[in-house]
Amino acid sequence: MSRVLKYVDVNSHSPYVLRSFKPEANDIVDENKLEMVRATRHRFNEDRLKILMEDAVARARDTLSRAKAEAEKIVAEAHDQKQKIEEQAFEKGYKEGFEKGRQEARQQYGLLWEEHLSQFSMLRKQLLDQNKMYLDYLEKEALKLALFISEKILCQKIEVEPECYVKMIKKALEKVVVDKVFIRLSEQDYEKVSAMEDLSNLINGQGKINLIKDPLLSSGDCIIYSDYFKIDAGIHTQLENIRSTLKEIGVIEDA
């Protein structure tokens, strides 16, 4: 059989059609499905990104914790190793060996030990400073709260027990020796104090007490005066004087 490939004339103007291909209806891409796929992929990427970020934060915290623990371990090991070297040198029983061992310890662990010791000292100072600031703040706030509570308790006690109000007046008049005294009270306190039997014994001698109802005063206010003096003995005034004193000595800044 001849191996010579004979010439075959192929008309390129009318090529053979092997197969005509038309896409089936099911092969047409549904844009809505594509959009759903894209949205699902977007949500998946967002969720994955969130998980990756949370994992990164957790890894960072874990790394920081392990680094801190490793630093503490290094400091402890350095300290232990330093002590061991010095003890071994000391056990040799002669000065040269001891000095040599101590120098080796200093060279190997001295810088590391000093670095961590410096960091520890700095952190300790910061904690002490912060603790002092916090205690000072709590002390001032406690004083403010104590003044506020005291004022509320005293006002309530005066409303329930007029005798407490009279005792406050008597305390203000301990060193007063006059014939006539005027006391201005709030309308609420006037009704309670005026109902008491004898008020003349509140001042020394045979003085007379005149009660005056003052609608401008609040419960607990008390202004005592005569021709020779004037005393503001009210609860609010006394507490305000305490506040002012605490401000002057720098115990509190604002009450």
PDB file of C-alpha atoms in Angstrom:
ATOM      1  CA  MET A   1       0.000   0.000   0.000  1.00  0.00           C
ATOM      2  CA  SER A   2       1.335   3.325  -0.972  1.00  0.00           C
ATOM      3  CA  ARG A   3       2.444   5.635   1.830  1.00  0.00           C
ATOM      4  CA  VAL A   4       2.077   8.730  -0.361  1.00  0.00           C
ATOM      5  CA  LEU A   5      -0.548  11.121   0.992  1.00  0.00           C
ATOM      6  CA  LYS A   6      -2.595  12.148  -1.919  1.00  0.00           C
ATOM      7  CA  TYR A   7      -3.919  15.671  -2.327  1.00  0.00           C
ATOM      8  CA  VAL A   8      -7.486  16.170  -1.239  1.00  0.00           C
ATOM      9  CA  ASP A   9      -9.252  19.316  -2.378  1.00  0.00           C
ATOM     10  CA  VAL A  10     -11.240  20.902   0.410  1.00  0.00           C
ATOM     11  CA  ASN A  11     -13.559  23.717  -0.459  1.00  0.00           C
ATOM     12  CA  SER A  12     -13.221  26.276   2.299  1.00  0.00           C
ATOM     13  CA  HIS A  13     -16.250  28.146   1.062  1.00  0.00           C
ATOM     14  CA  SER A  14     -18.552  25.341   2.066  1.00  0.00           C
ATOM     15  CA  PRO A  15     -17.109  23.736   5.194  1.00  0.00           C
ATOM     16  CA  TYR A  16     -18.634  20.702   6.808  1.00  0.00           C
ATOM     17  CA  VAL A  17     -20.812  21.391   9.799  1.00  0.00           C
ATOM     18  CA  LEU A  18     -20.072  18.831  12.430  1.00  0.00           C
ATOM     19  CA  ARG A  19     -22.771  19.905  14.891  1.00  0.00           C
ATOM     20  CA  SER A  20     -24.732  23.004  15.630  1.00  0.00           C
ATOM     21  CA  PHE A  21     -25.001  23.818  19.365  1.00  0.00           C
ATOM     22  CA  LYS A  22     -27.751  25.796  20.928  1.00  0.00           C
ATOM     23  CA  PRO A  23     -27.973  26.359  24.664  1.00  0.00           C
ATOM     24  CA  GLU A  24     -30.855  24.684  26.365  1.00  0.00           C
ATOM     25  CA  ALA A  25     -33.371  26.797  28.272  1.00  0.00           C
ATOM     26  CA  ASN A  26     -32.113  25.439  31.581  1.00  0.00           C
ATOM     27  CA  ASP A  27     -28.582  26.625  30.744  1.00  0.00           C
ATOM     28  CA  ILE A  28     -29.589  30.299  30.712  1.00  0.00           C
ATOM     29  CA  VAL A  29     -28.237  31.993  33.867  1.00  0.00           C
ATOM     30  CA  ASP A  30     -30.919  33.369  36.135  1.00  0.00           C
ATOM     31  CA  GLU A  31     -29.803  36.817  37.241  1.00  0.00           C
ATOM     32  CA  ASN A  32     -31.875  36.619  40.416  1.00  0.00           C
ATOM     33  CA  LYS A  33     -30.151  33.423  41.439  1.00  0.00           C
ATOM     34  CA  LEU A  34     -26.805  34.975  40.670  1.00  0.00           C
ATOM     35  CA  GLU A  35     -27.685  37.950  42.851  1.00  0.00           C
ATOM     36  CA  MET A  36     -28.718  35.615  45.671  1.00  0.00           C
ATOM     37  CA  VAL A  37     -25.458  33.759  45.288  1.00  0.00           C
ATOM     38  CA  ARG A  38     -23.514  37.010  45.369  1.00  0.00           C
ATOM     39  CA  ALA A  39     -25.429  38.178  48.487  1.00  0.00           C
ATOM     40  CA  THR A  40     -24.882  34.838  50.182  1.00  0.00           C
ATOM     41  CA  ARG A  41     -21.183  34.968  49.309  1.00  0.00           C
ATOM     42  CA  HIS A  42     -21.010  38.577  50.614  1.00  0.00           C
ATOM     43  CA  ARG A  43     -22.606  37.558  53.912  1.00  0.00           C
ATOM     44  CA  PHE A  44     -20.345  34.569  54.092  1.00  0.00           C
ATOM     45  CA  ASN A  45     -17.309  36.802  53.538  1.00  0.00           C
ATOM     46  CA  GLU A  46     -18.547  39.257  56.176  1.00  0.00           C
ATOM     47  CA  ASP A  47     -19.126  36.457  58.699  1.00  0.00           C
ATOM     48  CA  ARG A  48     -15.759  34.967  57.876  1.00  0.00           C
ATOM     49  CA  LEU A  49     -14.107  38.380  58.245  1.00  0.00           C
ATOM     50  CA  LYS A  50     -15.813  38.857  61.615  1.00  0.00           C
ATOM     51  CA  ILE A  51     -14.655  35.425  62.743  1.00  0.00           C
ATOM     52  CA  LEU A  52     -11.124  36.160  61.531  1.00  0.00           C
ATOM     53  CA  MET A  53     -11.096  39.506  63.388  1.00  0.00           C
ATOM     54  CA  GLU A  54     -12.384  37.909  66.602  1.00  0.00           C
ATOM     55  CA  ASP A  55      -9.828  35.158  66.222  1.00  0.00           C
ATOM     56  CA  ALA A  56      -7.093  37.759  65.655  1.00  0.00           C
ATOM     57  CA  VAL A  57      -8.127  39.658  68.792  1.00  0.00           C
ATOM     58  CA  ALA A  58      -8.201  36.444  70.801  1.00  0.00           C
ATOM     59  CA  ARG A  59      -4.799  35.435  69.439  1.00  0.00           C
ATOM     60  CA  ALA A  60      -3.408  38.884  70.260  1.00  0.00           C
ATOM     61  CA  ARG A  61      -4.702  38.662  73.817  1.00  0.00           C
ATOM     62  CA  ASP A  62      -3.333  35.163  74.151  1.00  0.00           C
ATOM     63  CA  THR A  63       0.017  36.286  72.741  1.00  0.00           C
ATOM     64  CA  LEU A  64       0.142  39.204  75.168  1.00  0.00           C
ATOM     65  CA  SER A  65      -0.727  36.941  78.075  1.00  0.00           C
ATOM     66  CA  ARG A  66       1.879  34.372  77.079  1.00  0.00           C
ATOM     67  CA  ALA A  67       4.468  37.105  76.535  1.00  0.00           C
ATOM     68  CA  LYS A  68       3.790  38.480  79.995  1.00  0.00           C
ATOM     69  CA  ALA A  69       4.026  35.022  81.527  1.00  0.00           C
ATOM     70  CA  GLU A  70       7.207  34.327  79.572  1.00  0.00           C
ATOM     71  CA  ALA A  71       8.727  37.603  80.771  1.00  0.00           C
ATOM     72  CA  GLU A  72       7.891  36.757  84.370  1.00  0.00           C
ATOM     73  CA  LYS A  73       9.331  33.295  83.841  1.00  0.00           C
ATOM     74  CA  ILE A  74      12.528  34.752  82.370  1.00  0.00           C
ATOM     75  CA  VAL A  75      12.901  37.109  85.309  1.00  0.00           C
ATOM     76  CA  ALA A  76      12.347  34.293  87.776  1.00  0.00           C
ATOM     77  CA  GLU A  77      14.751  31.986  85.949  1.00  0.00           C
ATOM     78  CA  ALA A  78      17.340  34.738  85.697  1.00  0.00           C
ATOM     79  CA  HIS A  79      17.059  35.422  89.383  1.00  0.00           C
ATOM     80  CA  ASP A  80      17.269  31.717  90.256  1.00  0.00           C
ATOM     81  CA  GLN A  81      20.202  31.172  87.929  1.00  0.00           C
ATOM     82  CA  LYS A  82      21.996  34.183  89.348  1.00  0.00           C
ATOM     83  CA  GLN A  83      21.574  32.835  92.862  1.00  0.00           C
ATOM     84  CA  LYS A  84      22.738  29.372  91.812  1.00  0.00           C
ATOM     85  CA  ILE A  85      25.893  30.711  90.179  1.00  0.00           C
ATOM     86  CA  GLU A  86      26.718  32.826  93.200  1.00  0.00           C
ATOM     87  CA  GLU A  87      26.085  29.896  95.555  1.00  0.00           C
ATOM     88  CA  GLN A  88      28.295  27.607  93.466  1.00  0.00           C
ATOM     89  CA  ALA A  89      31.045  30.193  93.447  1.00  0.00           C
ATOM     90  CA  PHE A  90      30.733  30.673  97.182  1.00  0.00           C
ATOM     91  CA  GLU A  91      30.937  26.932  97.789  1.00  0.00           C
ATOM     92  CA  LYS A  92      34.317  26.769  96.093  1.00  0.00           C
ATOM     93  CA  GLY A  93      35.741  28.305  99.207  1.00  0.00           C
ATOM     94  CA  TYR A  94      38.142  30.780  97.716  1.00  0.00           C
ATOM     95  CA  LYS A  95      37.766  34.367  96.634  1.00  0.00           C
ATOM     96  CA  GLU A  96      38.830  33.989  93.024  1.00  0.00           C
ATOM     97  CA  GLY A  97      36.214  31.379  92.245  1.00  0.00           C
ATOM     98  CA  PHE A  98      33.500  33.382  93.979  1.00  0.00           C
ATOM     99  CA  GLU A  99      34.382  36.586  92.149  1.00  0.00           C
ATOM    100  CA  LYS A 100      34.570  34.761  88.841  1.00  0.00           C
ATOM    101  CA  GLY A 101      31.169  33.169  89.337  1.00  0.00           C
ATOM    102  CA  ARG A 102      29.624  36.436  90.380  1.00  0.00           C
ATOM    103  CA  GLN A 103      31.045  38.186  87.337  1.00  0.00           C
ATOM    104  CA  GLU A 104      29.699  35.450  85.088  1.00  0.00           C
ATOM    105  CA  ALA A 105      26.275  35.814  86.644  1.00  0.00           C
ATOM    106  CA  ARG A 106      26.356  39.538  86.181  1.00  0.00           C
ATOM    107  CA  GLN A 107      27.438  39.232  82.582  1.00  0.00           C
ATOM    108  CA  GLN A 108      24.862  36.597  81.672  1.00  0.00           C
ATOM    109  CA  TYR A 109      21.815  37.821  83.543  1.00  0.00           C
ATOM    110  CA  GLY A 110      22.654  41.262  84.875  1.00  0.00           C
ATOM    111  CA  LEU A 111      21.284  43.294  81.985  1.00  0.00           C
ATOM    112  CA  LEU A 112      18.114  41.235  81.713  1.00  0.00           C
ATOM    113  CA  TRP A 113      17.551  41.393  85.447  1.00  0.00           C
ATOM    114  CA  GLU A 114      18.053  45.157  85.560  1.00  0.00           C
ATOM    115  CA  GLU A 115      15.715  45.675  82.629  1.00  0.00           C
ATOM    116  CA  HIS A 116      12.870  43.712  84.191  1.00  0.00           C
ATOM    117  CA  LEU A 117      13.531  45.217  87.593  1.00  0.00           C
ATOM    118  CA  SER A 118      13.276  48.691  86.073  1.00  0.00           C
ATOM    119  CA  GLN A 119       9.987  47.806  84.380  1.00  0.00           C
ATOM    120  CA  PHE A 120       8.633  46.356  87.595  1.00  0.00           C
ATOM    121  CA  SER A 121       9.620  49.463  89.565  1.00  0.00           C
ATOM    122  CA  MET A 122       7.951  51.708  87.007  1.00  0.00           C
ATOM    123  CA  LEU A 123       4.726  49.689  87.062  1.00  0.00           C
ATOM    124  CA  ARG A 124       4.751  49.611  90.843  1.00  0.00           C
ATOM    125  CA  LYS A 125       5.093  53.400  91.004  1.00  0.00           C
ATOM    126  CA  GLN A 126       2.249  53.861  88.523  1.00  0.00           C
ATOM    127  CA  LEU A 127      -0.009  51.561  90.530  1.00  0.00           C
ATOM    128  CA  LEU A 128       0.817  53.343  93.779  1.00  0.00           C
ATOM    129  CA  ASP A 129       0.142  56.746  92.208  1.00  0.00           C
ATOM    130  CA  GLN A 130      -3.153  55.584  90.740  1.00  0.00           C
ATOM    131  CA  ASN A 131      -4.143  54.002  94.039  1.00  0.00           C
ATOM    132  CA  LYS A 132      -3.407  57.227  95.922  1.00  0.00           C
ATOM    133  CA  MET A 133      -5.437  59.279  93.439  1.00  0.00           C
ATOM    134  CA  TYR A 134      -8.318  56.831  93.743  1.00  0.00           C
ATOM    135  CA  LEU A 135      -8.241  56.882  97.548  1.00  0.00           C
ATOM    136  CA  ASP A 136      -8.129  60.680  97.587  1.00  0.00           C
ATOM    137  CA  TYR A 137     -11.101  60.786  95.246  1.00  0.00           C
ATOM    138  CA  LEU A 138     -13.056  58.308  97.380  1.00  0.00           C
ATOM    139  CA  GLU A 139     -12.273  60.275 100.532  1.00  0.00           C
ATOM    140  CA  LYS A 140     -13.563  63.506  99.000  1.00  0.00           C
ATOM    141  CA  GLU A 141     -16.674  61.835  97.635  1.00  0.00           C
ATOM    142  CA  ALA A 142     -17.316  60.187 101.014  1.00  0.00           C
ATOM    143  CA  LEU A 143     -17.140  63.577 102.747  1.00  0.00           C
ATOM    144  CA  LYS A 144     -19.544  65.079 100.230  1.00  0.00           C
ATOM    145  CA  LEU A 145     -21.929  62.186 100.720  1.00  0.00           C
ATOM    146  CA  ALA A 146     -21.638  62.431 104.512  1.00  0.00           C
ATOM    147  CA  LEU A 147     -22.540  66.135 104.438  1.00  0.00           C
ATOM    148  CA  PHE A 148     -25.477  65.484 102.152  1.00  0.00           C
ATOM    149  CA  ILE A 149     -26.796  62.615 104.288  1.00  0.00           C
ATOM    150  CA  SER A 150     -26.287  64.587 107.502  1.00  0.00           C
ATOM    151  CA  GLU A 151     -28.325  67.474 106.139  1.00  0.00           C
ATOM    152  CA  LYS A 152     -31.164  65.154 105.116  1.00  0.00           C
ATOM    153  CA  ILE A 153     -31.183  63.313 108.446  1.00  0.00           C
ATOM    154  CA  LEU A 154     -31.119  66.502 110.527  1.00  0.00           C
ATOM    155  CA  CYS A 155     -33.938  68.084 108.543  1.00  0.00           C
ATOM    156  CA  GLN A 156     -36.072  64.963 108.907  1.00  0.00           C
ATOM    157  CA  LYS A 157     -35.295  64.709 112.614  1.00  0.00           C
ATOM    158  CA  ILE A 158     -36.326  68.321 113.201  1.00  0.00           C
ATOM    159  CA  GLU A 159     -39.603  67.722 111.410  1.00  0.00           C
ATOM    160  CA  VAL A 160     -40.367  64.717 113.609  1.00  0.00           C
ATOM    161  CA  GLU A 161     -38.814  65.931 116.895  1.00  0.00           C
ATOM    162  CA  PRO A 162     -39.104  69.701 117.509  1.00  0.00           C
ATOM    163  CA  GLU A 163     -37.038  69.219 120.692  1.00  0.00           C
ATOM    164  CA  CYS A 164     -33.958  68.738 118.501  1.00  0.00           C
ATOM    165  CA  TYR A 165     -34.569  72.113 116.919  1.00  0.00           C
ATOM    166  CA  VAL A 166     -34.919  73.722 120.370  1.00  0.00           C
ATOM    167  CA  LYS A 167     -31.654  72.116 121.479  1.00  0.00           C
ATOM    168  CA  MET A 168     -29.954  73.674 118.466  1.00  0.00           C
ATOM    169  CA  ILE A 169     -31.311  77.097 119.480  1.00  0.00           C
ATOM    170  CA  LYS A 170     -30.195  76.570 123.069  1.00  0.00           C
ATOM    171  CA  LYS A 171     -26.698  75.653 121.892  1.00  0.00           C
ATOM    172  CA  ALA A 172     -26.507  78.909 119.933  1.00  0.00           C
ATOM    173  CA  LEU A 173     -27.631  80.925 122.992  1.00  0.00           C
ATOM    174  CA  GLU A 174     -25.299  79.331 125.544  1.00  0.00           C
ATOM    175  CA  LYS A 175     -23.195  82.465 126.071  1.00  0.00           C
ATOM    176  CA  VAL A 176     -25.889  85.048 125.376  1.00  0.00           C
ATOM    177  CA  VAL A 177     -27.026  87.247 128.297  1.00  0.00           C
ATOM    178  CA  VAL A 178     -29.689  89.708 127.147  1.00  0.00           C
ATOM    179  CA  ASP A 179     -33.170  90.774 128.157  1.00  0.00           C
ATOM    180  CA  LYS A 180     -34.834  90.225 124.818  1.00  0.00           C
ATOM    181  CA  VAL A 181     -34.066  87.892 121.935  1.00  0.00           C
ATOM    182  CA  PHE A 182     -35.799  87.532 118.569  1.00  0.00           C
ATOM    183  CA  ILE A 183     -35.791  84.232 116.702  1.00  0.00           C
ATOM    184  CA  ARG A 184     -36.901  84.052 113.073  1.00  0.00           C
ATOM    185  CA  LEU A 185     -38.177  80.617 112.017  1.00  0.00           C
ATOM    186  CA  SER A 186     -39.765  79.033 108.983  1.00  0.00           C
ATOM    187  CA  GLU A 187     -43.520  78.623 109.010  1.00  0.00           C
ATOM    188  CA  GLN A 188     -43.239  74.849 109.610  1.00  0.00           C
ATOM    189  CA  ASP A 189     -40.794  75.200 112.495  1.00  0.00           C
ATOM    190  CA  TYR A 190     -42.714  78.124 114.021  1.00  0.00           C
ATOM    191  CA  GLU A 191     -45.851  76.045 114.520  1.00  0.00           C
ATOM    192  CA  LYS A 192     -43.916  73.294 116.298  1.00  0.00           C
ATOM    193  CA  VAL A 193     -41.664  75.466 118.469  1.00  0.00           C
ATOM    194  CA  SER A 194     -44.371  77.933 119.496  1.00  0.00           C
ATOM    195  CA  ALA A 195     -46.460  75.031 120.799  1.00  0.00           C
ATOM    196  CA  MET A 196     -43.814  74.240 123.417  1.00  0.00           C
ATOM    197  CA  GLU A 197     -44.592  75.476 126.924  1.00  0.00           C
ATOM    198  CA  ASP A 198     -41.646  77.530 128.169  1.00  0.00           C
ATOM    199  CA  LEU A 199     -38.834  78.831 125.982  1.00  0.00           C
ATOM    200  CA  SER A 200     -37.452  81.474 128.321  1.00  0.00           C
ATOM    201  CA  ASN A 201     -35.087  78.984 129.951  1.00  0.00           C
ATOM    202  CA  LEU A 202     -33.159  78.767 126.693  1.00  0.00           C
ATOM    203  CA  ILE A 203     -31.202  81.917 127.563  1.00  0.00           C
ATOM    204  CA  ASN A 204     -29.327  82.896 130.681  1.00  0.00           C
ATOM    205  CA  GLY A 205     -30.967  85.323 133.088  1.00  0.00           C
ATOM    206  CA  GLN A 206     -34.574  86.458 132.840  1.00  0.00           C
ATOM    207  CA  GLY A 207     -34.611  87.149 129.115  1.00  0.00           C
ATOM    208  CA  LYS A 208     -37.633  86.968 126.875  1.00  0.00           C
ATOM    209  CA  ILE A 209     -37.757  85.074 123.607  1.00  0.00           C
ATOM    210  CA  ASN A 210     -39.858  86.380 120.743  1.00  0.00           C
ATOM    211  CA  LEU A 211     -40.611  83.983 117.893  1.00  0.00           C
ATOM    212  CA  ILE A 212     -41.138  85.477 114.429  1.00  0.00           C
ATOM    213  CA  LYS A 213     -42.601  83.534 111.513  1.00  0.00           C
ATOM    214  CA  ASP A 214     -40.597  84.173 108.335  1.00  0.00           C
ATOM    215  CA  PRO A 215     -42.099  82.744 105.097  1.00  0.00           C
ATOM    216  CA  LEU A 216     -38.765  83.234 103.314  1.00  0.00           C
ATOM    217  CA  LEU A 217     -36.968  80.707 105.528  1.00  0.00           C
ATOM    218  CA  SER A 218     -36.819  76.947 104.917  1.00  0.00           C
ATOM    219  CA  SER A 219     -37.298  74.208 107.473  1.00  0.00           C
ATOM    220  CA  GLY A 220     -34.197  74.011 109.639  1.00  0.00           C
ATOM    221  CA  ASP A 221     -33.265  77.689 109.189  1.00  0.00           C
ATOM    222  CA  CYS A 222     -32.865  79.763 112.337  1.00  0.00           C
ATOM    223  CA  ILE A 223     -31.781  83.394 112.691  1.00  0.00           C
ATOM    224  CA  ILE A 224     -31.290  84.706 116.239  1.00  0.00           C
ATOM    225  CA  TYR A 225     -30.741  88.400 116.876  1.00  0.00           C
ATOM    226  CA  SER A 226     -31.099  91.227 119.372  1.00  0.00           C
ATOM    227  CA  ASP A 227     -29.985  94.817 119.549  1.00  0.00           C
ATOM    228  CA  TYR A 228     -26.399  93.616 120.040  1.00  0.00           C
ATOM    229  CA  PHE A 229     -25.856  90.575 117.842  1.00  0.00           C
ATOM    230  CA  LYS A 230     -27.146  88.405 115.018  1.00  0.00           C
ATOM    231  CA  ILE A 231     -26.565  84.637 114.721  1.00  0.00           C
ATOM    232  CA  ASP A 232     -27.434  82.383 111.789  1.00  0.00           C
ATOM    233  CA  ALA A 233     -27.783  79.045 113.586  1.00  0.00           C
ATOM    234  CA  GLY A 234     -29.651  77.135 110.877  1.00  0.00           C
ATOM    235  CA  ILE A 235     -28.710  73.609 109.899  1.00  0.00           C
ATOM    236  CA  HIS A 236     -28.028  74.536 106.274  1.00  0.00           C
ATOM    237  CA  THR A 237     -25.745  77.399 107.335  1.00  0.00           C
ATOM    238  CA  GLN A 238     -23.762  75.216 109.743  1.00  0.00           C
ATOM    239  CA  LEU A 239     -23.245  72.538 107.105  1.00  0.00           C
ATOM    240  CA  GLU A 240     -22.254  75.177 104.551  1.00  0.00           C
ATOM    241  CA  ASN A 241     -19.655  76.494 107.009  1.00  0.00           C
ATOM    242  CA  ILE A 242     -18.267  72.968 107.281  1.00  0.00           C
ATOM    243  CA  ARG A 243     -18.096  72.714 103.480  1.00  0.00           C
ATOM    244  CA  SER A 244     -16.286  76.038 103.240  1.00  0.00           C
ATOM    245  CA  THR A 245     -13.753  74.966 105.865  1.00  0.00           C
ATOM    246  CA  LEU A 246     -13.087  71.688 104.042  1.00  0.00           C
ATOM    247  CA  LYS A 247     -12.589  73.593 100.787  1.00  0.00           C
ATOM    248  CA  GLU A 248     -10.166  76.038 102.407  1.00  0.00           C
ATOM    249  CA  ILE A 249      -7.942  73.282 103.759  1.00  0.00           C
ATOM    250  CA  GLY A 250      -8.091  71.441 100.424  1.00  0.00           C
ATOM    251  CA  VAL A 251      -9.921  68.350 101.649  1.00  0.00           C
ATOM    252  CA  ILE A 252     -12.648  68.735  99.034  1.00  0.00           C
ATOM    253  CA  GLU A 253     -12.855  70.791  95.872  1.00  0.00           C
ATOM    254  CA  ASP A 254     -16.575  71.123  95.445  1.00  0.00           C
ATOM    255  CA  ALA A 255     -19.355  69.871  97.652  1.00  0.00           C
TER     256      ALA A 255
END
